[in-house]
Amino acid sequence: MSFENLTDREKRVLQNLIVHYVQTADPVGSRVIANKYRMGLSPATIRNTMQDLEELGLIAQPHTSAGRVPTDTGYRVFVDTLLKAEPLTEADRGKIKVLMSGSKGGIDAILGQASKVLGEITSQLGISIAPRFDEGVLTRLDLIPISEGKILVIIAVKSGLARSILMEFESGIPIDELRQMELVLNERLSGLTLGHIRKTISERLADTGLSPKLLKLFVNAESEIWQDRNQSILHATGTDNLIKQPEFADRDKLSSLMKALEEKKELIEFINSKSIGEGIVITIGSENDLDQMQSCSVVASKYRAGNVSGTIGIIGPTRMPYSRLISIVEYTAKSLTKALSGS
Amino acid sequence: MSFENLTDREKRVLQNLIVHYVQTADPVGSRVIANKYRMGLSPATIRNTMQDLEELGLIAQPHTSAGRVPTDTGYRVFVDTLLKAEPLTEADRGKIKVLMSGSKGGIDAILGQASKVLGEITSQLGISIAPRFDEGVLTRLDLIPISEGKILVIIAVKSGLARSILMEFESGIPIDELRQMELVLNERLSGLTLGHIRKTISERLADTGLSPKLLKLFVNAESEIWQDRNQSILHATGTDNLIKQPEFADRDKLSSLMKALEEKKELIEFINSKSIGEGIVITIGSENDLDQMQSCSVVASKYRAGNVSGTIGIIGPTRMPYSRLISIVEYTAKSLTKALSGS
DNA sequence: TTTTGGCACTCTCAAGTTGAGATTGCTAAA
DNA sequence: TTTAGCAATCTCAACTTGAGAGTGCCAAAA
C-alpha cells in the first residue's frame, strides 16, 4: 500500500510524467520524458522504469501504442510525496485580493464572489459552501408578521450570517403575543449555539406563560427553524471551464456531473464530510464517494467566519495542476476568513 | 412583415413541419408531411408549398438534399398565429402541485424549488428570478451589531421577502445609538416602498437628532441598502437537460451559454426587460439580445408575491414544444403566486 | 549489473474512397 | 392545379489505407 520505497528515479519519472500530462492531456511517451526533461537517460531506460511504475499501479496505458497516463493512485502519490509547493504568483495574489475586496453586501454575496474568483483564476469550477449554522451563536431572533397565518423568522448569528424562514399556521396570531414570544426567545436563547438550542429547546421554554399554539412551533426540536439542512448554500461558478476540458467531451458524463452539481444537498454533504480538519483536503477521482465525480478531483479548504466555518474549493478533472491550485485555494480561504471575521 | 396572408395550405404545412421537427430534430422532407400528416396531397405539391415558405423566410434548408427546418421567423409565426393551446395533462398538473406544495422555508427556497420543478417537468432549463425589491413595502428594518465596525442590516418586505446586508464602518458604534437609529428608521420608513424610500430618504431623515456618522450610511440614496442590483437572485436548474439537446453538441456554444447563465446580472436584466406585461412572454432565437442565446428561446411569465413580482420560465433550444411549455409555465406561475401570497 | 540501440509489433488517427439513401427542383403529362 | 418521374445534389456511415507514435524485448555496450 505504501509507496515510500520508490526509487529516486521512479519518483522523478512519475513526477515529470504527471507534470507533462497535466499540461498536454496527451499520454506521455518515454521519449518526451527522456529528452524534454533531460534526465540523462535514454528512452529505453525510462521505458523500463515506466513498466515498473505501471506494475505498481501508478500509471497506465490507454492502449498498446500510446504513452502512459497517471492513475488516481499515481496522482495520490504525487500529491502526498512529490508535490513541491508552488508559491502563489504575485499576479494571482493580486487578483484574489482585488476581487475579494470588491465584494460587499452580506455573506452570501461574498461567498458567491469567492466561488467566482476561484473559478476564474484556476480555470476550474469554483465552489463555496456557506457555514453550517449548527455551531453558530445566536445573536438575535426576529419574528415578523407577514400576513394572517404567516410569520417570517429571522435568525442572526454571530459574525454576520442570517437566514430567514417563512412559517405558516392555521390561524392568525395576535401581534402582542408575537412580540412577547420574540422577547422571551431572545432572552432565553441568545448566546447559545443553534445546535445547543435544538437539543435543549424544550426544557428552556417549558415554563413560559406563552400561548401553547405558538410555542409548539419553536419547541419542536425537529422544527425547520433549528435545522440547517436545506439551508447550507452552495455556489458553483465556472462550469464553462469544465465543459472545455477534454475529459468532459462525453456529453453524458458532463450531463450527469452537472446534475450532481445541482443536487446540491448531496454534494454539500459529501464535501463537508471530507473537509474535516484544518488545511487543504484533496480528493482524487475514485476517492470521491459520488458516482458522477469519479473522474474529478476536489481541492478544498475550510474558512472561518467568527466561530462557524464553511468550505471553499475547486472541482475539476483529476488532471489538474495540484500544486498551483493548493496555493490558490489556501490563500483564498485565508482572504475569505479575513473578510468575514472582524477584519 | 406580416404573415397573415399565408394560404391555408401554407399554414398547415408550416404547422406540421414544426410539430414534426420539434419531435425529431431532423430536417423534415416533403414525403413525411404528405404521408404522415395525411394532407391529401402528393409530396411534389408539398414541395412547391415549401418553396414558397422558404422564400418567405419561414423555413430553411441546411443543405441541398436535406429537408427543411423552421427559421426563427417560422417559429414566431407559429407561436403567434398557429399555436393551439395544449391543455395541461392531469399528470403534469399533479406533479407541479405536489412539488410546489412540498417547499417551505422562505421565498428563496421556494423559488429554487420552482426552477427545479420547471426544469424537471419540461426537460429544459428552469429558471426563477426573485422579485425586485423596489416595489416592495418595508415592514421592518433591523440593525444587528456583529462586531466592532460591522452591523447586519435586515430588511423585511411585505409578503415574506427579506434580505440582509453587511455594512462596515471605520469605528465602532455605541449600541444605544444603534437602537435609537433602528427605532427612528422603522418609525419613519415602514409602510413605504423601497423605491420610494430611496428617492426621499434624505428629506425623511433630515431632522433626526442622530449621530451624523451613522446617519450618513442610510441617508445616501446610493447606499447599498436601498439598491437591489446584486440582489435579484436567479435560480437555474436543469442544465443537464440542455446538455443532452443535440443543438448543444458544440462544446464552445454550450460553454459560452453556461457562462452567460452564470453572469446572472445580465441575464436577469435581459429577462426582466422582456417580461413586462402580464401573461406569457416568448422570445425566440435571434430575438434575444444576448449573443450567447441566439439559438435559445425563452418562455417566461410573471408571478406575484404580495405587491412585488418576479419572473419564472424556461430556457431551451428554439426547437421546443412551445404549446406544452406555455401551459406549464403559466400554471407554475399561478401556483407560485398562490404559494407566495397569503394563500 | 545496468544501460542502450535497434527493431518488430501494435494500435490510433486522420485522410480518402465509396455507395446507399434522402430530398430536392424541374419538366412534362394528367 | 396537381402529380409522376427523373436527374442532380449532398450527407453520412462504413471501409480502407498509410503515416506516426510508442512499446517491449533482445542483444550488445558500458
XYZ file of C-alpha atoms (C1' of nucleotides) in Angstrom:
746
model
C 0.000 0.000 0.000
C 2.741 2.426 0.850
C 4.812 3.755 -1.979
C 7.604 5.169 0.103
C 10.074 2.689 -1.282
C 10.025 4.106 -4.765
C 13.482 4.603 -6.141
C 14.616 8.087 -6.775
C 14.425 7.523 -10.486
C 10.900 6.211 -10.312
C 9.868 9.260 -8.395
C 11.389 11.597 -10.908
C 9.806 9.807 -13.839
C 6.393 9.843 -12.183
C 6.743 13.482 -11.354
C 7.775 14.525 -14.836
C 5.122 12.405 -16.395
C 2.398 13.975 -14.335
C 3.651 17.492 -14.886
C 3.712 16.921 -18.599
C 0.393 15.159 -18.724
C -1.323 17.893 -16.781
C -0.166 20.378 -19.373
C -0.931 18.470 -22.523
C -3.688 15.989 -21.686
C -1.928 13.554 -24.028
C -0.462 10.249 -22.950
C 3.239 10.779 -22.288
C 5.859 8.628 -24.016
C 9.299 7.663 -22.856
C 10.986 9.872 -25.398
C 9.396 13.053 -24.131
C 10.469 12.349 -20.595
C 13.998 11.433 -21.618
C 14.513 14.425 -23.850
C 12.355 17.271 -22.656
C 13.069 16.708 -19.006
C 16.786 15.971 -19.526
C 17.049 13.060 -17.198
C 20.343 11.965 -18.672
C 18.935 8.598 -19.590
C 17.837 7.044 -22.812
C 14.190 6.460 -23.641
C 14.779 2.733 -23.309
C 15.764 3.092 -19.685
C 12.801 5.302 -18.993
C 10.654 2.635 -20.556
C 11.885 0.085 -18.082
C 11.105 2.409 -15.211
C 7.705 3.090 -16.643
C 6.989 -0.604 -16.739
C 7.779 -0.759 -13.053
C 5.501 2.150 -12.314
C 2.766 0.517 -14.293
C 3.099 -2.693 -12.302
C 2.779 -0.634 -9.139
C -0.463 0.787 -10.488
C 0.719 4.366 -10.608
C 0.460 4.859 -14.331
C -1.453 3.146 -17.100
C -1.606 2.796 -20.857
C -4.790 3.760 -22.641
C -3.757 1.334 -25.385
C -0.714 -0.554 -26.554
C 0.951 2.095 -28.611
C 0.164 5.105 -26.510
C 2.224 6.756 -23.820
C 1.275 6.480 -20.172
C -1.182 8.466 -18.096
C -1.258 8.732 -14.314
C -3.805 6.651 -12.423
C -5.704 8.008 -9.445
C -3.187 6.244 -7.234
C -0.426 7.887 -9.218
C -1.870 11.306 -8.542
C -2.272 10.397 -4.901
C 1.391 9.502 -4.543
C 2.316 12.633 -6.416
C 0.206 14.821 -4.177
C 1.328 13.149 -0.981
C 5.023 12.833 -1.539
C 6.282 14.547 -4.673
C 4.427 17.805 -4.741
C 6.531 20.898 -4.458
C 4.500 23.745 -3.052
C 4.296 26.263 -5.811
C 4.203 29.748 -4.347
C 1.406 31.965 -5.448
C 2.399 34.260 -8.264
C 2.232 37.917 -7.492
C -0.334 38.261 -10.263
C -2.660 35.664 -8.763
C -2.330 37.080 -5.302
C -3.158 40.495 -6.633
C -6.185 39.278 -8.495
C -7.580 37.481 -5.497
C -7.050 40.498 -3.335
C -8.756 42.853 -5.704
C -11.680 40.598 -6.461
C -12.299 39.607 -2.877
C -12.144 43.100 -1.516
C -14.651 44.372 -4.026
C -17.449 42.275 -2.609
C -19.864 43.553 -0.068
C -23.412 43.112 0.987
C -23.787 40.068 3.134
C -22.062 36.766 3.459
C -23.995 35.229 0.653
C -22.778 37.749 -1.871
C -19.245 37.375 -0.593
C -19.379 33.615 -0.941
C -20.743 33.928 -4.442
C -17.861 36.193 -5.241
C -15.397 33.742 -3.724
C -16.576 30.916 -5.917
C -16.343 33.200 -8.917
C -12.813 34.233 -8.055
C -11.757 30.634 -7.649
C -13.390 29.609 -10.883
C -11.805 32.379 -12.850
C -8.293 32.174 -11.523
C -7.992 28.411 -11.603
C -10.000 27.780 -14.778
C -11.791 25.075 -12.860
C -15.151 25.018 -11.176
C -15.002 27.250 -8.129
C -17.230 26.319 -5.223
C -18.124 27.778 -1.880
C -20.329 26.373 0.819
C -21.909 28.527 3.474
C -21.075 27.705 7.055
C -23.171 25.242 8.939
C -25.340 27.094 11.342
C -25.155 24.410 13.949
C -22.089 25.891 15.564
C -23.291 29.447 15.172
C -24.067 31.550 18.192
C -27.481 33.162 18.089
C -27.314 36.917 18.422
C -30.862 37.763 17.660
C -34.119 36.260 16.573
C -36.860 38.278 14.937
C -40.476 37.378 14.342
C -42.089 39.442 11.662
C -45.768 39.071 10.896
C -46.334 38.872 7.165
C -49.962 38.083 6.778
C -52.692 36.164 8.510
C -51.091 32.866 9.340
C -47.575 33.644 8.177
C -44.590 34.933 10.043
C -41.051 35.456 8.921
C -38.466 34.148 11.333
C -35.062 35.737 11.044
C -32.121 34.194 12.779
C -28.958 36.237 13.031
C -25.789 34.530 14.062
C -22.560 35.981 15.316
C -20.292 37.229 12.546
C -22.871 38.380 10.089
C -24.779 35.365 8.969
C -28.506 35.486 8.843
C -31.190 33.343 7.457
C -34.883 33.703 7.150
C -37.608 31.128 7.303
C -41.232 31.543 6.438
C -43.527 29.781 8.875
C -47.191 29.017 8.471
C -50.035 28.361 10.888
C -53.619 27.532 10.612
C -54.845 30.630 12.330
C -53.760 34.185 12.928
C -51.751 35.245 15.927
C -52.209 38.443 17.892
C -49.314 40.762 17.377
C -48.833 41.228 21.100
C -48.329 37.564 21.592
C -45.742 37.556 18.858
C -43.847 40.402 20.486
C -43.916 38.581 23.744
C -42.643 35.440 22.135
C -39.850 37.302 20.441
C -38.791 38.811 23.722
C -38.729 35.523 25.528
C -36.891 33.731 22.789
C -34.173 36.336 22.648
C -33.863 36.406 26.373
C -33.505 32.710 26.814
C -31.702 31.667 23.696
C -29.298 34.327 22.539
C -25.692 33.499 23.208
C -26.247 29.798 22.627
C -25.289 27.862 19.540
C -28.111 26.711 17.330
C -27.072 23.115 17.778
C -27.278 23.535 21.513
C -30.611 25.236 21.243
C -32.014 22.422 19.219
C -31.130 19.894 21.852
C -32.337 21.844 24.838
C -35.178 23.890 23.451
C -37.986 22.033 25.112
C -36.554 22.454 28.599
C -35.634 26.050 28.061
C -39.107 27.077 27.056
C -41.001 24.813 29.394
C -42.190 27.349 31.928
C -43.161 30.332 29.869
C -46.654 31.683 30.071
C -46.939 31.784 26.313
C -49.666 30.505 24.072
C -49.028 26.820 23.574
C -50.169 27.041 19.994
C -47.402 29.431 19.125
C -44.905 27.766 21.366
C -45.327 24.456 19.638
C -43.665 25.787 16.531
C -40.479 26.615 18.310
C -40.221 23.960 20.920
C -40.229 21.135 18.472
C -36.607 20.152 18.055
C -37.426 18.963 14.576
C -38.706 22.387 13.659
C -37.225 23.769 10.488
C -36.012 26.720 12.442
C -33.251 24.835 14.155
C -32.258 22.629 11.264
C -29.808 23.697 8.722
C -30.247 21.128 6.083
C -31.807 22.760 3.039
C -30.032 25.830 4.141
C -26.349 25.342 3.541
C -25.903 27.234 0.348
C -23.605 26.073 -2.385
C -22.224 28.382 -5.014
C -20.556 26.937 -8.060
C -19.051 29.093 -10.768
C -17.064 28.215 -13.836
C -18.966 25.365 -15.421
C -17.831 26.772 -18.741
C -14.268 25.924 -17.732
C -15.263 22.367 -17.017
C -17.027 21.989 -20.334
C -13.903 22.977 -22.198
C -11.809 20.240 -20.613
C -11.229 17.293 -22.926
C -12.185 14.851 -20.199
C -15.734 16.098 -20.463
C -16.070 15.665 -24.190
C -18.544 12.902 -23.413
C -21.880 14.655 -23.143
C -23.474 12.022 -20.944
C -20.678 12.266 -18.463
C -20.889 16.026 -18.429
C -24.629 15.916 -18.111
C -24.625 13.629 -15.128
C -21.927 15.673 -13.457
C -23.963 18.817 -13.889
C -26.927 17.055 -12.424
C -24.874 16.134 -9.399
C -23.819 19.753 -9.049
C -27.420 20.842 -8.999
C -28.302 18.211 -6.473
C -26.649 20.480 -4.006
C -27.596 18.709 -0.875
C -25.638 15.570 -1.634
C -22.653 17.457 -2.872
C -22.548 19.618 0.209
C -22.750 16.617 2.461
C -20.002 14.892 0.573
C -17.624 17.817 0.594
C -18.315 18.640 4.201
C -17.689 15.052 5.160
C -14.224 15.183 3.597
C -13.176 18.571 4.792
C -12.943 17.900 8.499
C -9.668 19.129 9.841
C -7.718 22.212 9.100
C -5.850 22.869 5.912
C -6.216 21.724 2.360
C -8.036 18.497 1.632
C -7.618 16.826 -1.730
C -9.854 14.075 -3.010
C -8.871 12.364 -6.215
C -11.058 10.580 -8.726
C -12.247 7.269 -7.362
C -11.711 8.504 -3.827
C -14.872 10.513 -4.310
C -17.990 8.906 -2.940
C -20.264 10.333 -5.597
C -20.502 8.212 -8.712
C -20.673 11.163 -11.037
C -17.440 12.531 -9.697
C -15.247 9.523 -10.239
C -13.224 11.398 -12.818
C -12.997 14.599 -10.836
C -10.759 15.843 -8.107
C -11.635 18.251 -5.365
C -9.261 20.674 -3.691
C -10.942 22.184 -0.676
C -10.180 24.184 2.402
C -12.127 25.449 5.340
C -12.645 29.078 6.071
C -13.942 30.616 9.221
C -16.497 33.309 9.904
C -16.330 34.011 13.574
C -16.806 30.667 15.213
C -18.564 28.911 12.397
C -16.794 27.538 9.393
C -17.578 26.597 5.829
C -15.699 25.218 2.886
C -14.450 26.589 -0.378
C -12.513 24.912 -3.119
C -12.448 23.835 -6.700
C -13.629 20.869 -8.690
C -12.035 19.762 -11.915
C -10.822 16.754 -13.829
C -8.240 14.649 -11.992
C -5.749 16.066 -14.440
C -5.286 19.384 -12.707
C -2.281 21.442 -11.629
C -2.494 20.457 -7.984
C 0.386 22.462 -6.649
C -0.835 25.713 -8.128
C -4.395 25.045 -7.050
C -3.405 24.299 -3.491
C -1.764 27.680 -3.101
C -4.708 29.465 -4.633
C -7.364 27.726 -2.580
C -5.330 28.173 0.556
C -4.844 31.854 0.019
C -8.425 32.445 -0.996
C -9.645 30.699 2.132
C -7.440 32.933 4.203
C -8.679 36.050 2.456
C -12.217 34.917 2.956
C -11.703 34.288 6.646
C -10.240 37.726 6.923
C -13.093 39.319 5.020
C -15.673 37.576 7.173
C -14.142 37.854 10.596
C -13.953 41.208 12.265
C -11.074 42.014 9.894
C -43.546 41.854 -42.279
C -46.950 40.441 -41.565
C -47.605 36.863 -42.456
C -51.358 36.979 -42.140
C -51.848 36.374 -45.803
C -50.495 32.852 -45.736
C -52.739 30.429 -47.563
C -54.433 27.802 -45.549
C -52.234 25.163 -47.081
C -49.072 27.034 -46.246
C -50.179 27.332 -42.677
C -50.873 23.647 -42.379
C -47.557 22.693 -43.921
C -45.661 25.029 -41.621
C -47.533 23.745 -38.639
C -46.935 20.098 -39.413
C -43.328 20.726 -40.250
C -42.687 22.407 -36.926
C -44.533 19.797 -34.936
C -42.526 17.077 -36.584
C -39.235 18.874 -36.340
C -39.702 19.589 -32.651
C -40.104 15.874 -32.075
C -37.295 14.550 -34.206
C -34.714 17.318 -34.518
C -34.168 16.137 -38.095
C -34.871 18.263 -41.151
C -38.337 17.382 -42.410
C -38.875 16.306 -46.010
C -41.925 16.688 -48.211
C -42.675 12.971 -48.098
C -43.056 12.875 -44.339
C -45.502 15.752 -44.356
C -47.507 14.333 -47.225
C -47.775 10.849 -45.800
C -47.546 11.002 -42.043
C -49.781 14.005 -41.732
C -52.235 12.858 -44.385
C -52.691 16.117 -46.121
C -54.263 14.503 -49.162
C -51.584 15.909 -51.390
C -48.583 14.430 -53.087
C -45.043 15.176 -51.922
C -44.497 17.178 -55.096
C -47.236 19.595 -54.188
C -45.917 19.929 -50.687
C -42.554 20.681 -52.198
C -43.993 23.610 -54.076
C -45.540 24.974 -50.937
C -42.305 24.504 -49.097
C -40.532 26.538 -51.705
C -42.965 29.343 -51.079
C -42.431 29.124 -47.340
C -38.718 29.201 -47.885
C -38.973 32.345 -49.982
C -40.965 33.929 -47.173
C -38.140 33.106 -44.819
C -40.167 30.826 -42.590
C -38.238 27.659 -43.228
C -34.760 26.876 -44.493
C -32.630 24.081 -45.880
C -29.478 23.121 -44.018
C -28.134 21.824 -47.356
C -29.399 20.898 -50.780
C -30.549 17.389 -50.202
C -31.954 17.805 -46.737
C -35.478 18.523 -45.620
C -36.455 21.876 -44.194
C -36.164 23.279 -40.700
C -38.098 26.214 -39.263
C -36.347 29.564 -39.012
C -36.763 31.860 -36.034
C -39.334 33.771 -38.032
C -41.062 30.493 -38.751
C -41.325 29.736 -35.068
C -42.557 33.249 -34.445
C -45.398 32.886 -36.922
C -46.181 29.500 -35.477
C -46.303 30.829 -31.946
C -48.300 33.918 -32.855
C -50.881 32.514 -35.182
C -50.862 28.730 -35.422
C -50.368 27.587 -31.890
C -53.154 25.583 -30.373
C -53.153 25.907 -26.613
C -52.375 22.469 -25.337
C -54.139 21.912 -22.031
C -52.013 20.746 -19.163
C -52.116 16.999 -18.709
C -53.500 15.818 -15.440
C -50.145 14.208 -14.733
C -48.216 17.442 -15.164
C -50.677 19.414 -13.119
C -50.395 16.845 -10.371
C -46.616 16.905 -10.395
C -46.454 20.654 -10.182
C -48.929 20.695 -7.340
C -47.066 18.114 -5.331
C -43.636 19.545 -5.905
C -44.628 23.120 -5.238
C -46.517 22.380 -2.082
C -43.644 20.461 -0.578
C -41.442 23.525 -0.400
C -41.140 25.631 2.669
C -38.682 27.825 4.437
C -38.526 31.233 2.852
C -39.066 32.638 -0.564
C -35.612 31.753 -1.714
C -36.105 28.060 -1.114
C -39.479 28.191 -2.800
C -38.038 29.872 -5.856
C -35.271 27.317 -6.023
C -37.894 24.639 -5.914
C -39.891 26.358 -8.654
C -36.951 26.390 -11.033
C -36.338 22.749 -10.249
C -39.930 21.838 -10.944
C -39.876 23.672 -14.245
C -36.622 22.084 -15.259
C -37.772 18.606 -14.448
C -41.207 18.711 -15.977
C -40.228 20.458 -19.176
C -36.819 18.852 -19.667
C -35.499 22.303 -20.322
C -33.630 24.716 -18.135
C -35.990 26.002 -15.458
C -35.354 29.489 -14.173
C -36.763 31.711 -11.490
C -35.910 35.272 -10.642
C -36.631 36.780 -7.261
C -38.840 39.834 -7.192
C -37.311 43.235 -7.461
C -37.351 44.866 -4.089
C -38.005 48.280 -5.499
C -41.750 47.863 -5.340
C -41.661 46.100 -2.021
C -43.221 47.677 1.028
C -40.926 47.817 4.018
C -42.382 46.099 7.050
C -39.385 46.157 9.276
C -35.761 47.054 9.389
C -33.320 45.560 11.870
C -29.838 46.659 12.793
C -27.809 43.948 14.404
C -24.343 44.652 15.719
C -21.929 41.970 14.644
C -18.554 43.165 15.704
C -16.632 46.378 16.083
C -17.353 48.250 12.907
C -19.845 45.838 11.409
C -23.595 45.736 11.526
C -26.034 43.493 9.798
C -28.948 45.299 8.224
C -32.027 43.205 7.679
C -34.804 44.475 5.506
C -38.092 42.655 5.617
C -40.638 43.376 2.972
C -44.334 42.641 2.878
C -45.156 39.094 1.841
C -42.175 37.316 3.275
C -39.147 38.569 1.481
C -36.126 39.532 3.435
C -32.597 40.351 2.654
C -29.571 41.076 4.716
C -26.664 43.372 4.079
C -23.432 43.582 5.962
C -22.278 47.164 6.497
C -18.887 48.321 7.576
C -17.596 51.464 9.260
C -14.299 52.732 10.342
C -15.139 52.915 14.005
C -17.434 51.257 16.490
C -20.887 52.491 17.292
C -22.500 52.562 20.711
C -25.291 50.056 20.942
C -27.712 52.639 22.268
C -27.242 54.764 19.241
C -27.946 51.788 17.039
C -31.160 51.039 18.879
C -32.204 54.602 18.502
C -31.446 54.546 14.825
C -33.416 51.362 14.358
C -36.396 52.882 16.078
C -36.357 56.025 14.006
C -35.897 54.181 10.761
C -38.816 51.887 11.426
C -40.976 54.719 12.524
C -40.361 56.869 9.518
C -39.911 54.376 6.762
C -42.070 51.340 7.288
C -45.063 51.188 5.028
C -43.192 52.799 2.153
C -41.787 51.022 -0.870
C -38.043 50.711 -1.073
C -38.007 52.621 -4.328
C -39.867 55.432 -2.694
C -37.568 55.377 0.286
C -34.533 55.615 -1.924
C -35.817 58.755 -3.545
C -36.956 60.513 -0.412
C -34.605 59.222 2.225
C -32.618 62.386 2.681
C -35.662 64.516 3.428
C -37.222 61.945 5.653
C -34.227 61.672 7.922
C -33.194 65.290 7.819
C -34.299 66.392 11.258
C -33.380 63.495 13.489
C -31.082 64.039 16.373
C -28.969 61.074 15.420
C -25.251 60.777 15.038
C -24.394 62.079 11.599
C -21.708 59.455 11.194
C -24.224 56.674 11.452
C -26.866 58.560 9.573
C -24.642 59.001 6.586
C -24.822 55.321 5.801
C -28.551 55.351 5.445
C -29.266 58.731 4.033
C -27.157 58.220 0.984
C -29.579 57.298 -1.763
C -26.802 55.358 -3.435
C -26.337 53.259 -0.333
C -26.349 49.544 -0.991
C -29.212 49.216 1.378
C -31.727 50.709 -0.978
C -30.403 49.236 -4.170
C -31.390 45.879 -5.378
C -28.903 45.215 -8.058
C -26.653 42.371 -6.967
C -29.584 41.166 -5.056
C -32.099 39.839 -7.515
C -31.449 36.172 -7.260
C -31.553 33.869 -10.220
C -32.076 30.137 -9.902
C -31.447 27.919 -12.876
C -31.965 24.188 -12.750
C -31.738 21.547 -15.421
C -28.508 22.294 -17.239
C -28.197 18.564 -17.725
C -31.309 18.719 -19.908
C -29.758 21.402 -22.033
C -26.553 19.466 -22.475
C -28.425 16.500 -23.849
C -30.069 18.522 -26.615
C -28.442 17.973 -29.998
C -28.277 21.713 -30.625
C -25.689 21.938 -27.885
C -23.398 19.274 -29.236
C -20.953 22.057 -29.960
C -18.953 22.428 -26.780
C -17.964 26.017 -27.400
C -21.538 27.039 -27.840
C -22.549 25.215 -24.703
C -19.673 26.677 -22.796
C -20.473 30.247 -23.698
C -24.124 29.722 -22.905
C -23.244 28.397 -19.476
C -21.055 31.384 -18.930
C -23.953 33.664 -19.777
C -26.096 31.774 -17.294
C -23.552 32.378 -14.570
C -23.308 36.027 -15.442
C -26.573 36.336 -13.676
C -26.842 40.049 -13.640
C -27.046 40.428 -17.399
C -29.411 37.544 -17.781
C -31.726 38.896 -15.133
C -31.759 42.293 -16.734
C -32.477 40.806 -20.103
C -35.313 38.603 -18.956
C -36.834 41.303 -16.807
C -36.695 43.697 -19.718
C -38.732 41.319 -21.850
C -41.244 40.250 -19.295
C -43.065 43.493 -18.774
C -46.768 42.970 -19.004
C -48.945 40.200 -17.772
C -49.049 36.720 -19.206
C -46.607 34.561 -21.062
C -43.760 36.157 -22.953
C -41.888 34.185 -25.585
C -38.576 35.227 -27.052
C -37.227 33.233 -29.928
C -33.636 32.785 -31.036
C -32.329 35.922 -32.652
C -34.922 37.986 -30.838
C -32.764 37.532 -27.776
C -30.430 40.416 -27.049
C -27.728 38.256 -25.579
C -25.315 36.879 -28.145
C -24.923 33.564 -26.420
C -28.622 32.961 -26.527
C -29.182 33.387 -30.239
C -30.091 29.734 -30.562
C -32.278 29.632 -27.489
C -35.844 30.506 -26.779
C -37.270 31.763 -23.528
C -40.784 31.155 -22.267
C -41.414 33.330 -19.246
C -44.196 34.554 -17.050
C -44.504 36.880 -14.121
C -45.578 35.757 -10.709
C -46.584 37.910 -7.805
C -45.702 37.851 -4.143
C -47.906 40.380 -2.486
C -47.295 43.569 -4.385
C -43.922 42.740 -5.809
C -43.419 40.488 -8.779
C -40.711 38.346 -10.277
C -40.319 36.101 -13.269
C -40.109 32.386 -13.837
C -39.771 30.458 -17.032
C -37.689 28.106 -19.064
C -34.809 28.370 -21.469
C -34.117 25.846 -24.177
C -33.191 25.467 -27.800
C -35.530 27.215 -30.230
C -36.743 23.762 -31.130
C -39.031 23.332 -28.165
C -42.647 22.232 -27.698
C -43.990 25.734 -27.245
C -47.606 24.914 -26.677
C -46.908 22.455 -23.908
C -44.377 24.755 -22.279
C -46.732 27.684 -22.276
C -49.296 25.779 -20.257
C -46.716 24.545 -17.818
C -45.067 27.886 -17.220
C -48.427 29.562 -16.905
C -49.694 27.110 -14.363
C -46.484 27.088 -12.387
C -46.523 30.866 -12.183
C -50.045 30.716 -10.851
C -49.136 28.106 -8.281
C -46.170 30.163 -7.225
C -48.245 33.295 -6.832
C -50.638 31.306 -4.732
C -47.866 29.845 -2.601
C -46.326 33.249 -2.001
C -49.352 35.394 -1.486
C -51.378 34.993 1.653
C -52.597 31.656 0.293
C 24.812 -5.430 -13.446
C 22.930 -1.568 -15.709
C 22.126 0.958 -19.766
C 21.362 1.447 -24.523
C 20.494 0.872 -29.614
C 17.804 -1.471 -32.698
C 13.801 -3.438 -34.468
C 9.484 -5.874 -34.978
C 4.945 -5.219 -33.453
C 0.683 -2.947 -32.202
C -2.554 0.466 -32.224
C -4.574 5.052 -33.280
C -5.888 8.627 -36.080
C -6.655 11.450 -39.983
C -7.494 11.346 -44.838
C -9.501 9.488 -48.631
C -12.953 6.485 -51.038
C -17.137 4.585 -51.893
C -22.022 3.557 -52.158
C -26.520 3.809 -50.247
C -30.130 6.904 -49.154
C -32.630 11.068 -48.832
C -34.513 15.022 -50.849
C -34.841 18.422 -53.976
C -36.147 21.114 -58.341
C -37.755 20.812 -62.724
C -40.395 19.236 -66.601
C -43.941 17.268 -68.928
C -48.148 14.891 -68.571
C -52.700 14.276 -66.234
C -53.586 22.984 -60.497
C -51.665 18.765 -59.311
C -48.771 14.920 -59.982
C -45.383 11.409 -61.592
C -40.916 10.799 -62.924
C -36.164 11.616 -63.006
C -31.612 13.633 -62.922
C -28.862 16.062 -59.763
C -27.016 17.079 -55.299
C -25.481 16.277 -50.912
C -24.821 13.694 -46.456
C -23.459 10.028 -43.814
C -21.740 5.781 -42.317
C -18.564 2.167 -43.446
C -14.412 0.878 -45.069
C -9.536 1.270 -46.436
C -5.128 2.906 -46.102
C -0.747 4.693 -44.542
C 1.811 7.579 -41.563
C 3.189 8.086 -36.916
C 3.812 7.117 -32.218
C 5.148 4.234 -28.726
C 6.054 -0.087 -26.745
C 8.590 -4.416 -25.326
C 12.302 -7.101 -25.693
C 16.789 -8.737 -27.037
C 21.433 -8.497 -27.640
C 25.323 -5.555 -27.424
C 27.814 -1.964 -24.918
C 29.373 0.233 -20.716
